[in-house]
mmCIF file with all atom_site columns, C-alpha atoms in Angstrom:
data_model
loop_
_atom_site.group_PDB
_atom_site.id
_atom_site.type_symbol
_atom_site.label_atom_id
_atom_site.label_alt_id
_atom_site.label_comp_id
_atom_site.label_asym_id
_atom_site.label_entity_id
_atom_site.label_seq_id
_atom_site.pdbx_PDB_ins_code
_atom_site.Cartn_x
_atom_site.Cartn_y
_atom_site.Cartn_z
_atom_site.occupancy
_atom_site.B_iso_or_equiv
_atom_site.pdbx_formal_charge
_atom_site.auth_seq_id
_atom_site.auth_comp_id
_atom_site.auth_asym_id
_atom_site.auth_atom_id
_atom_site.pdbx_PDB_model_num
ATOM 1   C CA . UNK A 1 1   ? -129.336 4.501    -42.231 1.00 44.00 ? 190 UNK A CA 1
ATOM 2   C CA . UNK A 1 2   ? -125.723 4.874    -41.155 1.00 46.00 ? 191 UNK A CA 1
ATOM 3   C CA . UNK A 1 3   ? -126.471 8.934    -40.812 1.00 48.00 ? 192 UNK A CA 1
ATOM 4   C CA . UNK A 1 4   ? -129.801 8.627    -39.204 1.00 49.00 ? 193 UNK A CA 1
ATOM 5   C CA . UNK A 1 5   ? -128.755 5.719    -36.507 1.00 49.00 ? 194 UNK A CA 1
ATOM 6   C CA . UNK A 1 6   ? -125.804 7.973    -35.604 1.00 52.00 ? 195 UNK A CA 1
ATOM 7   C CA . UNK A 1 7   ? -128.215 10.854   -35.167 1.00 56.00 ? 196 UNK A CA 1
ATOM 8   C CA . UNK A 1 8   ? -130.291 8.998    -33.071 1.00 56.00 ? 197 UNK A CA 1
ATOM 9   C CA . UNK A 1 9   ? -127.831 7.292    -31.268 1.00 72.00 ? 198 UNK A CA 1
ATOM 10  C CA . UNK A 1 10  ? -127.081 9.422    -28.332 1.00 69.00 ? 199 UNK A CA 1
ATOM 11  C CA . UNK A 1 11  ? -130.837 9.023    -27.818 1.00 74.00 ? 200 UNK A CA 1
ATOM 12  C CA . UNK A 1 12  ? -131.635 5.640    -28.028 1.00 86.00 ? 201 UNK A CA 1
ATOM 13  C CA . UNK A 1 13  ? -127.937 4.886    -25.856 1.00 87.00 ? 202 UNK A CA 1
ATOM 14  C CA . UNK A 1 14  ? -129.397 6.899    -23.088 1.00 84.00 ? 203 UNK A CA 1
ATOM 15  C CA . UNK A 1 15  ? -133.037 5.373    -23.067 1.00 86.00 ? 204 UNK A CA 1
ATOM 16  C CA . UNK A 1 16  ? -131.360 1.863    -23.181 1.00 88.00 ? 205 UNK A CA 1
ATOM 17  C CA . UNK A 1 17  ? -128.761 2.824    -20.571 1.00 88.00 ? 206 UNK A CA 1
ATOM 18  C CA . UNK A 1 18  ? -131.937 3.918    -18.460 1.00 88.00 ? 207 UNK A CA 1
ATOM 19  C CA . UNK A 1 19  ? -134.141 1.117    -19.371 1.00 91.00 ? 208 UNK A CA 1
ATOM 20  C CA . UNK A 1 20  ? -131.201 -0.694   -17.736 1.00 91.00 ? 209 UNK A CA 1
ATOM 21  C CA . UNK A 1 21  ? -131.162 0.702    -14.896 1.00 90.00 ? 210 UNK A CA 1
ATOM 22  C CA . UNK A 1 22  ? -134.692 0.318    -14.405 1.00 91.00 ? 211 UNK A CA 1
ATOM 23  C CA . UNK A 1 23  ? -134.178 -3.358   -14.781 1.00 92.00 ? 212 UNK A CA 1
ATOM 24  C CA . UNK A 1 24  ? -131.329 -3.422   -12.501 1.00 91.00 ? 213 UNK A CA 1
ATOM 25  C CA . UNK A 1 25  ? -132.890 -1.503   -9.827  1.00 91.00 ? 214 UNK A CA 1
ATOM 26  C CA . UNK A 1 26  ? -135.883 -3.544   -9.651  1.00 89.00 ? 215 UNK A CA 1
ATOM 27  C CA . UNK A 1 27  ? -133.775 -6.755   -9.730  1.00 88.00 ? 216 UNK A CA 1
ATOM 28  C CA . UNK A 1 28  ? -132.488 -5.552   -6.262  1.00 88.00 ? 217 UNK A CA 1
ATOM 29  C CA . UNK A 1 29  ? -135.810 -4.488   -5.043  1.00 87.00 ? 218 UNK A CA 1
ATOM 30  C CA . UNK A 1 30  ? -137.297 -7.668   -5.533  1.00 84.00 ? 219 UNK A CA 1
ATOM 31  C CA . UNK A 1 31  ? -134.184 -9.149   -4.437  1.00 82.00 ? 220 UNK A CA 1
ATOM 32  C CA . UNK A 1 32  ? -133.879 -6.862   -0.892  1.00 81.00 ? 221 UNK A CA 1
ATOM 33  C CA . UNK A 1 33  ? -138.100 -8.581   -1.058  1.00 79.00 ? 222 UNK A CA 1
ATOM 34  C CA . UNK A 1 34  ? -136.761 -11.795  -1.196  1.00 75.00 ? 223 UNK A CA 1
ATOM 35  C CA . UNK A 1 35  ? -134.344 -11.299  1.592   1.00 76.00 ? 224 UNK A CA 1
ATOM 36  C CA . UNK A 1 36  ? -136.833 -9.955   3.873   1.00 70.00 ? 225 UNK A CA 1
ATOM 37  C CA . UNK A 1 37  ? -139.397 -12.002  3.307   1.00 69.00 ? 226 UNK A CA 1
ATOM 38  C CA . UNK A 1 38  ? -136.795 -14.802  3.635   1.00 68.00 ? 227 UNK A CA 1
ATOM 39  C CA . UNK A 1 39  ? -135.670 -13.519  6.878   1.00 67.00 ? 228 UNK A CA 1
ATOM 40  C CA . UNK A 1 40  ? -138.599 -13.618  8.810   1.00 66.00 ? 229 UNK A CA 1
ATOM 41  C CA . UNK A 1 41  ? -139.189 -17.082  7.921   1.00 68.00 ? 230 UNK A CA 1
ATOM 42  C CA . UNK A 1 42  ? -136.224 -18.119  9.490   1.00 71.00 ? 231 UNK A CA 1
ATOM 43  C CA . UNK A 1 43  ? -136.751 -19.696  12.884  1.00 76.00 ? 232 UNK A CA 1
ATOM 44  C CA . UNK A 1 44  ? -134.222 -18.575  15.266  1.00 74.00 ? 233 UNK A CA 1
ATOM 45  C CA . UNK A 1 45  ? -134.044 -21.582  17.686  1.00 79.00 ? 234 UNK A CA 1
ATOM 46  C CA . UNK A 1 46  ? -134.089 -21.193  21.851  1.00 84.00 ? 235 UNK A CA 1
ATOM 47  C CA . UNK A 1 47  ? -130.767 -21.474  23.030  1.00 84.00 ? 236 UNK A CA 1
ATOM 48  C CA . UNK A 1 48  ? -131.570 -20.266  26.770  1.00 87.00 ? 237 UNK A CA 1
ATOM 49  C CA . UNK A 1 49  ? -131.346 -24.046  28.011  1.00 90.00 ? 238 UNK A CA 1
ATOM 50  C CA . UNK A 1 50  ? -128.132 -24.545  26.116  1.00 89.00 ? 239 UNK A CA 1
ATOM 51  C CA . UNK A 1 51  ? -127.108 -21.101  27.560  1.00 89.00 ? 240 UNK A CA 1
ATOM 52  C CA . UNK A 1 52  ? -127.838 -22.010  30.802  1.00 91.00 ? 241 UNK A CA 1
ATOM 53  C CA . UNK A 1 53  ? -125.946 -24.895  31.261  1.00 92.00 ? 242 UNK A CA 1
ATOM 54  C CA . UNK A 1 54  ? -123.068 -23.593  29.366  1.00 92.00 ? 243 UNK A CA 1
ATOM 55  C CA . UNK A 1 55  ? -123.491 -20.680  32.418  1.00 92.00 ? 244 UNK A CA 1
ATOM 56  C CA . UNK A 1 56  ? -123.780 -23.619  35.145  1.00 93.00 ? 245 UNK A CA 1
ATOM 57  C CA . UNK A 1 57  ? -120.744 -25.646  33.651  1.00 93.00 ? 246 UNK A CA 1
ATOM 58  C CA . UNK A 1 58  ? -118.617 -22.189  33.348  1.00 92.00 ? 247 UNK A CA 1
ATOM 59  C CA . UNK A 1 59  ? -119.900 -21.230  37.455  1.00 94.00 ? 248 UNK A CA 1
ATOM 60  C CA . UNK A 1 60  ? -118.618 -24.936  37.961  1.00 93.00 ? 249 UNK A CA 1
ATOM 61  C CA . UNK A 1 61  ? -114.950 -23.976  36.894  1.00 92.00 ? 250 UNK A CA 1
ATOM 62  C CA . UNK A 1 62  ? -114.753 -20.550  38.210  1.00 92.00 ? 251 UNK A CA 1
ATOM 63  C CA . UNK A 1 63  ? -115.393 -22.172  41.888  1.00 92.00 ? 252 UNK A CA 1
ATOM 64  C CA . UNK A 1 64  ? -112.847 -24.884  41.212  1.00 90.00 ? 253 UNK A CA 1
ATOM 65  C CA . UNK A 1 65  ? -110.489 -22.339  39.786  1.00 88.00 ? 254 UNK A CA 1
ATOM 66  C CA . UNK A 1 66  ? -111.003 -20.071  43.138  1.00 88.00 ? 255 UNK A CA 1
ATOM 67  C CA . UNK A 1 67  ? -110.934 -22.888  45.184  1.00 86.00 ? 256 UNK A CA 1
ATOM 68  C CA . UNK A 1 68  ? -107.334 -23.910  43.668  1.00 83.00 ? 257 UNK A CA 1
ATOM 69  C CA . UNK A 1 69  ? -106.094 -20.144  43.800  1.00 82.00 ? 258 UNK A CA 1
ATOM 70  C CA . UNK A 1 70  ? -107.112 -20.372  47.314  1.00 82.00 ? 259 UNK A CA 1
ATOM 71  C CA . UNK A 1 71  ? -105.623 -23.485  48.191  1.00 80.00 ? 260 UNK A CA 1
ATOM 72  C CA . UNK A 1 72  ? -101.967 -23.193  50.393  1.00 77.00 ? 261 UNK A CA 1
ATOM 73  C CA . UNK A 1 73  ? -99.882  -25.569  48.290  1.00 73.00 ? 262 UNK A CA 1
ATOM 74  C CA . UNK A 1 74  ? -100.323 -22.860  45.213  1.00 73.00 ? 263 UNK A CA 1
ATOM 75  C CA . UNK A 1 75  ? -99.655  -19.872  47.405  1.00 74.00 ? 264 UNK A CA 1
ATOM 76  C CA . UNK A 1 76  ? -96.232  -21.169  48.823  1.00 76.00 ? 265 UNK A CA 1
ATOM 77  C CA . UNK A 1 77  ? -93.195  -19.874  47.142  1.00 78.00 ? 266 UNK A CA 1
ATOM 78  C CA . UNK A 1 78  ? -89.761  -21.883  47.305  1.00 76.00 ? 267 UNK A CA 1
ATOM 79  C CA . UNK A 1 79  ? -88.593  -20.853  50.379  1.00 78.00 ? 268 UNK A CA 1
ATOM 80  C CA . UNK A 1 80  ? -91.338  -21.908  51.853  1.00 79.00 ? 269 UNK A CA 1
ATOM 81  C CA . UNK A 1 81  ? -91.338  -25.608  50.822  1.00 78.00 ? 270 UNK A CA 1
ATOM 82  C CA . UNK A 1 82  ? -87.679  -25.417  51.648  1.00 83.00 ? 271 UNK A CA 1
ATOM 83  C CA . UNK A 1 83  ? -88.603  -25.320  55.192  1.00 84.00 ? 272 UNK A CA 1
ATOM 84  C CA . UNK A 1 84  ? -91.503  -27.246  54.886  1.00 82.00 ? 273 UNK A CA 1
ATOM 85  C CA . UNK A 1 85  ? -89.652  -30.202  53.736  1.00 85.00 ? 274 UNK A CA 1
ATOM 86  C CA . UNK A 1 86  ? -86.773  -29.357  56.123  1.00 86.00 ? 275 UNK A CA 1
ATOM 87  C CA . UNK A 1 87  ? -89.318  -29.478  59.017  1.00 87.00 ? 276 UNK A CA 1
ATOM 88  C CA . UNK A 1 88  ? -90.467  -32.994  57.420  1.00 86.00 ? 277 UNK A CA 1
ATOM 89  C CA . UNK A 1 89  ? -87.210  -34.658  56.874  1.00 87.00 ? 278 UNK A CA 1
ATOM 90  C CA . UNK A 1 90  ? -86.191  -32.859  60.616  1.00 88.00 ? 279 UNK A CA 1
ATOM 91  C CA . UNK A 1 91  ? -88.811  -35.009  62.089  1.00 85.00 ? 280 UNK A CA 1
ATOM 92  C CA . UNK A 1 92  ? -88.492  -38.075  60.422  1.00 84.00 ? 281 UNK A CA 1
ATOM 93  C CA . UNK A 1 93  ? -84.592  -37.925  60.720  1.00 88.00 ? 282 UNK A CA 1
ATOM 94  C CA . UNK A 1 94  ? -86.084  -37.411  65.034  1.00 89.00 ? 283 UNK A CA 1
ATOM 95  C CA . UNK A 1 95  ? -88.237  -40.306  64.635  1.00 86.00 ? 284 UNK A CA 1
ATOM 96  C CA . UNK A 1 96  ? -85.804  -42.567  63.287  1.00 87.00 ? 285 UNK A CA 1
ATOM 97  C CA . UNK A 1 97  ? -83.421  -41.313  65.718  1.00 90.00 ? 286 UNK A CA 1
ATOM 98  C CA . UNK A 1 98  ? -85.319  -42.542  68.453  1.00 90.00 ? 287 UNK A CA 1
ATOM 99  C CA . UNK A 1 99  ? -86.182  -45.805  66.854  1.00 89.00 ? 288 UNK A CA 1
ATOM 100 C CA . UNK A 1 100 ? -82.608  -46.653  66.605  1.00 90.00 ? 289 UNK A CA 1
ATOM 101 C CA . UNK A 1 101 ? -82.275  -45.544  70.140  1.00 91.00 ? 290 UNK A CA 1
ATOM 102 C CA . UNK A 1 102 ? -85.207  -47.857  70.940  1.00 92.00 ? 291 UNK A CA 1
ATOM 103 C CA . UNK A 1 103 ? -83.538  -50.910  68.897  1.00 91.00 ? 292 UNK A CA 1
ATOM 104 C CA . UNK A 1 104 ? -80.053  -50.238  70.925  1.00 92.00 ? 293 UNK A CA 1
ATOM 105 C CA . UNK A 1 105 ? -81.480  -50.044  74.363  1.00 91.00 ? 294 UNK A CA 1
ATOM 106 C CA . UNK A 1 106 ? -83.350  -53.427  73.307  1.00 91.00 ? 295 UNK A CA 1
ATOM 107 C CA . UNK A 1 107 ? -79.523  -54.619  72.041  1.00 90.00 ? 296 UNK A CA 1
ATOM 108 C CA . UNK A 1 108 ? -78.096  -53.666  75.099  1.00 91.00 ? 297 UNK A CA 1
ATOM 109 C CA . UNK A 1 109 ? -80.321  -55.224  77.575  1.00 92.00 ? 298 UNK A CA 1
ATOM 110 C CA . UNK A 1 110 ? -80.281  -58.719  75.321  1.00 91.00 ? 299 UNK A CA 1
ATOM 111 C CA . UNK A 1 111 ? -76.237  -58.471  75.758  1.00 90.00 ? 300 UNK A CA 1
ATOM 112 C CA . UNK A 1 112 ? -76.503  -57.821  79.467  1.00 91.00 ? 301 UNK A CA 1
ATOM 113 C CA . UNK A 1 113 ? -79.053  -60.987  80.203  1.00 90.00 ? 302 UNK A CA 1
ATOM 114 C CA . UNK A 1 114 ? -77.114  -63.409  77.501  1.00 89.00 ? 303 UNK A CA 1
ATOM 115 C CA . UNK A 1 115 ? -74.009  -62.049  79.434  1.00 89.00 ? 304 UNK A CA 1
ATOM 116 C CA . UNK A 1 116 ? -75.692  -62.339  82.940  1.00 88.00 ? 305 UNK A CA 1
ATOM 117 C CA . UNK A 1 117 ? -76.539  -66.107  81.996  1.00 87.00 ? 306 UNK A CA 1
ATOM 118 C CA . UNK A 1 118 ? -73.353  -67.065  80.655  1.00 87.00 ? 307 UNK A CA 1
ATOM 119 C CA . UNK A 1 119 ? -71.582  -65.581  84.174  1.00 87.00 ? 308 UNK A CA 1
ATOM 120 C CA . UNK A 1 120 ? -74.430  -67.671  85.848  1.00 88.00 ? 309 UNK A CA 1
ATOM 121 C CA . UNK A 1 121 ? -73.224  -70.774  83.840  1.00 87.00 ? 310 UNK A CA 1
ATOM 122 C CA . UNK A 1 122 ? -69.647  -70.703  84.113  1.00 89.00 ? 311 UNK A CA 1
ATOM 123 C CA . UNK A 1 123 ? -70.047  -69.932  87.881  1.00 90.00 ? 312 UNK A CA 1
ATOM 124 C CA . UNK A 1 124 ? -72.426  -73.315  88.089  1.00 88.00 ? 313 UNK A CA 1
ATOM 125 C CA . UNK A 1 125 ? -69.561  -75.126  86.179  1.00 87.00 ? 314 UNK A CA 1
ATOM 126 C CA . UNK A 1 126 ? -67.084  -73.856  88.052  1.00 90.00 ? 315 UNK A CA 1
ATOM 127 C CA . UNK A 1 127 ? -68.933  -74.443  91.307  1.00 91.00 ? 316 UNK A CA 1
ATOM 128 C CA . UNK A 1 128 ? -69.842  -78.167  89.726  1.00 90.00 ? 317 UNK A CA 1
ATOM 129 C CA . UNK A 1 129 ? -65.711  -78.785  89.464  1.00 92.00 ? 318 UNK A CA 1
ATOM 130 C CA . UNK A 1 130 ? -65.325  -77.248  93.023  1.00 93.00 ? 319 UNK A CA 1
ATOM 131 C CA . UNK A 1 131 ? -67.779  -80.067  93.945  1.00 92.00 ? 320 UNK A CA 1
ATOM 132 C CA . UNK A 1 132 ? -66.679  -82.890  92.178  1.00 93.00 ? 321 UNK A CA 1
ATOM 133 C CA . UNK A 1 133 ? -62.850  -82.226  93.628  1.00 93.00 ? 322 UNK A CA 1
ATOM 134 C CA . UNK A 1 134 ? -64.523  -81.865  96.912  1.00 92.00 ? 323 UNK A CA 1
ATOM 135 C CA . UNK A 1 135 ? -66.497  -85.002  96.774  1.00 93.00 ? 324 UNK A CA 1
ATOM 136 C CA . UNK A 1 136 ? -63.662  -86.734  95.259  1.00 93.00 ? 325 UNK A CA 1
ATOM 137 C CA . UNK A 1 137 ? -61.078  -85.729  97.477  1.00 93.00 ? 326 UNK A CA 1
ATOM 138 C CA . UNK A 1 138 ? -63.218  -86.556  100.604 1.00 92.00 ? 327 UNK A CA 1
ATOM 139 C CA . UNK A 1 139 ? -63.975  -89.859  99.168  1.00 92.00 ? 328 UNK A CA 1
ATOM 140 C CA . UNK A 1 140 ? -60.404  -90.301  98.861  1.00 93.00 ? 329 UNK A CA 1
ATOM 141 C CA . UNK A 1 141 ? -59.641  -89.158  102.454 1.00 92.00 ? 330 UNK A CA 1
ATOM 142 C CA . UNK A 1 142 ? -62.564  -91.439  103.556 1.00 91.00 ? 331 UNK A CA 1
ATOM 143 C CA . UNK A 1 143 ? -61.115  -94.296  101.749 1.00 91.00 ? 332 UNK A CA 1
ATOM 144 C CA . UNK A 1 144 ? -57.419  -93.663  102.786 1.00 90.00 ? 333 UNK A CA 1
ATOM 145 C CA . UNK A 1 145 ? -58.828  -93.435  106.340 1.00 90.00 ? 334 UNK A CA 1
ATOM 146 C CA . UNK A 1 146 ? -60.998  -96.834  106.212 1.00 89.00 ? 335 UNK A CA 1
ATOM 147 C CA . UNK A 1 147 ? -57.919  -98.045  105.109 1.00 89.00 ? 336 UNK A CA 1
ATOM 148 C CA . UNK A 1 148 ? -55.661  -96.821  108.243 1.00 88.00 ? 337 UNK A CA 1
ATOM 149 C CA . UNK A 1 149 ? -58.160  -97.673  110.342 1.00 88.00 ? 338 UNK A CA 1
ATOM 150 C CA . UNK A 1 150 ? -58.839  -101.347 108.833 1.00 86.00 ? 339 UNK A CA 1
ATOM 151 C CA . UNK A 1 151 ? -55.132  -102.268 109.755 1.00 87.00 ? 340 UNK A CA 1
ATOM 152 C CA . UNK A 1 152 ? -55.027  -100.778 113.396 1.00 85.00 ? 341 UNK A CA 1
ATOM 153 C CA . UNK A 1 153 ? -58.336  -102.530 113.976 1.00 82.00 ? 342 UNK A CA 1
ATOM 154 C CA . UNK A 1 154 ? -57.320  -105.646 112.138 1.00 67.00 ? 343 UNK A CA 1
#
């Protein structure tokens, strides 16, 4: 048996070798049938509502995004907020300025009528002592006079 399978050997390798193949290949056709017949079952689902807000929503930031390219703040360099801000704090530093000039004229003119009425009073005062020495010395007189004049007449 040992000489007759080795004879027929070479044979019966190639007719199993091909009867594998044969299996083999029509494993893969009915598998490239299963795929294709699986395939077009699949439902591919409608995305063009999903699609179109996602389009919508991306419209939305490419406005906002043009919008903030556009906007004057982003397209200033340095230089230009330095004198932006030096034109700022140059008119507040004005504004201030004048308010202090405001609250010093207001100062001044409050010194000049507390000063005005304190002249006023110390001229009444003074005016009152003028007064009082007049009145007393002429009651004086008067009374130095009734005097005189009670011992002539008396």
């Amino acid at each position: 048996m040992s000489e007759t399978s080795e004879t027929l050997t070479p044979v019966d390798e190639a007719a199993a070798a091909f009867e594998e193949l044969r299996q083999e290949i029509a494993l893969m056709r009915r598998a490239v049938t299963g795929l294709s017949a699986e395939h077009a079952s699949i439902e591919v689902p409608d995305y063009s509502q999903t699609l179109g807000r996602m389009a919508a929503a991306l419209n939305a930031i490419l406005k906002t995004n043009k919008e903030l390219a556009e906007a004057p703040a982003l397209q200033m360099n340095a230089r230009n907020w330095a004198e932006h801000i030096a034109e700022a704090s140059q008119a507040a530093r004005q504004a201030d300025r004048e308010a202090l000039d405001r609250a010093r004229s207001g100062l001044d003119e409050i010194a000049r009528v507390m000063s005005a009425s304190l002249d006023s009073a110390r001229t009444a005062d003074k005016q009152l002592t003028w007064l009082l020495c007049a009145a007393g010395g002429g009651l004086t007189v008067g009374v130095l006079i009734g005097v005189v004049l009670a011992r002539f007449v008396g």
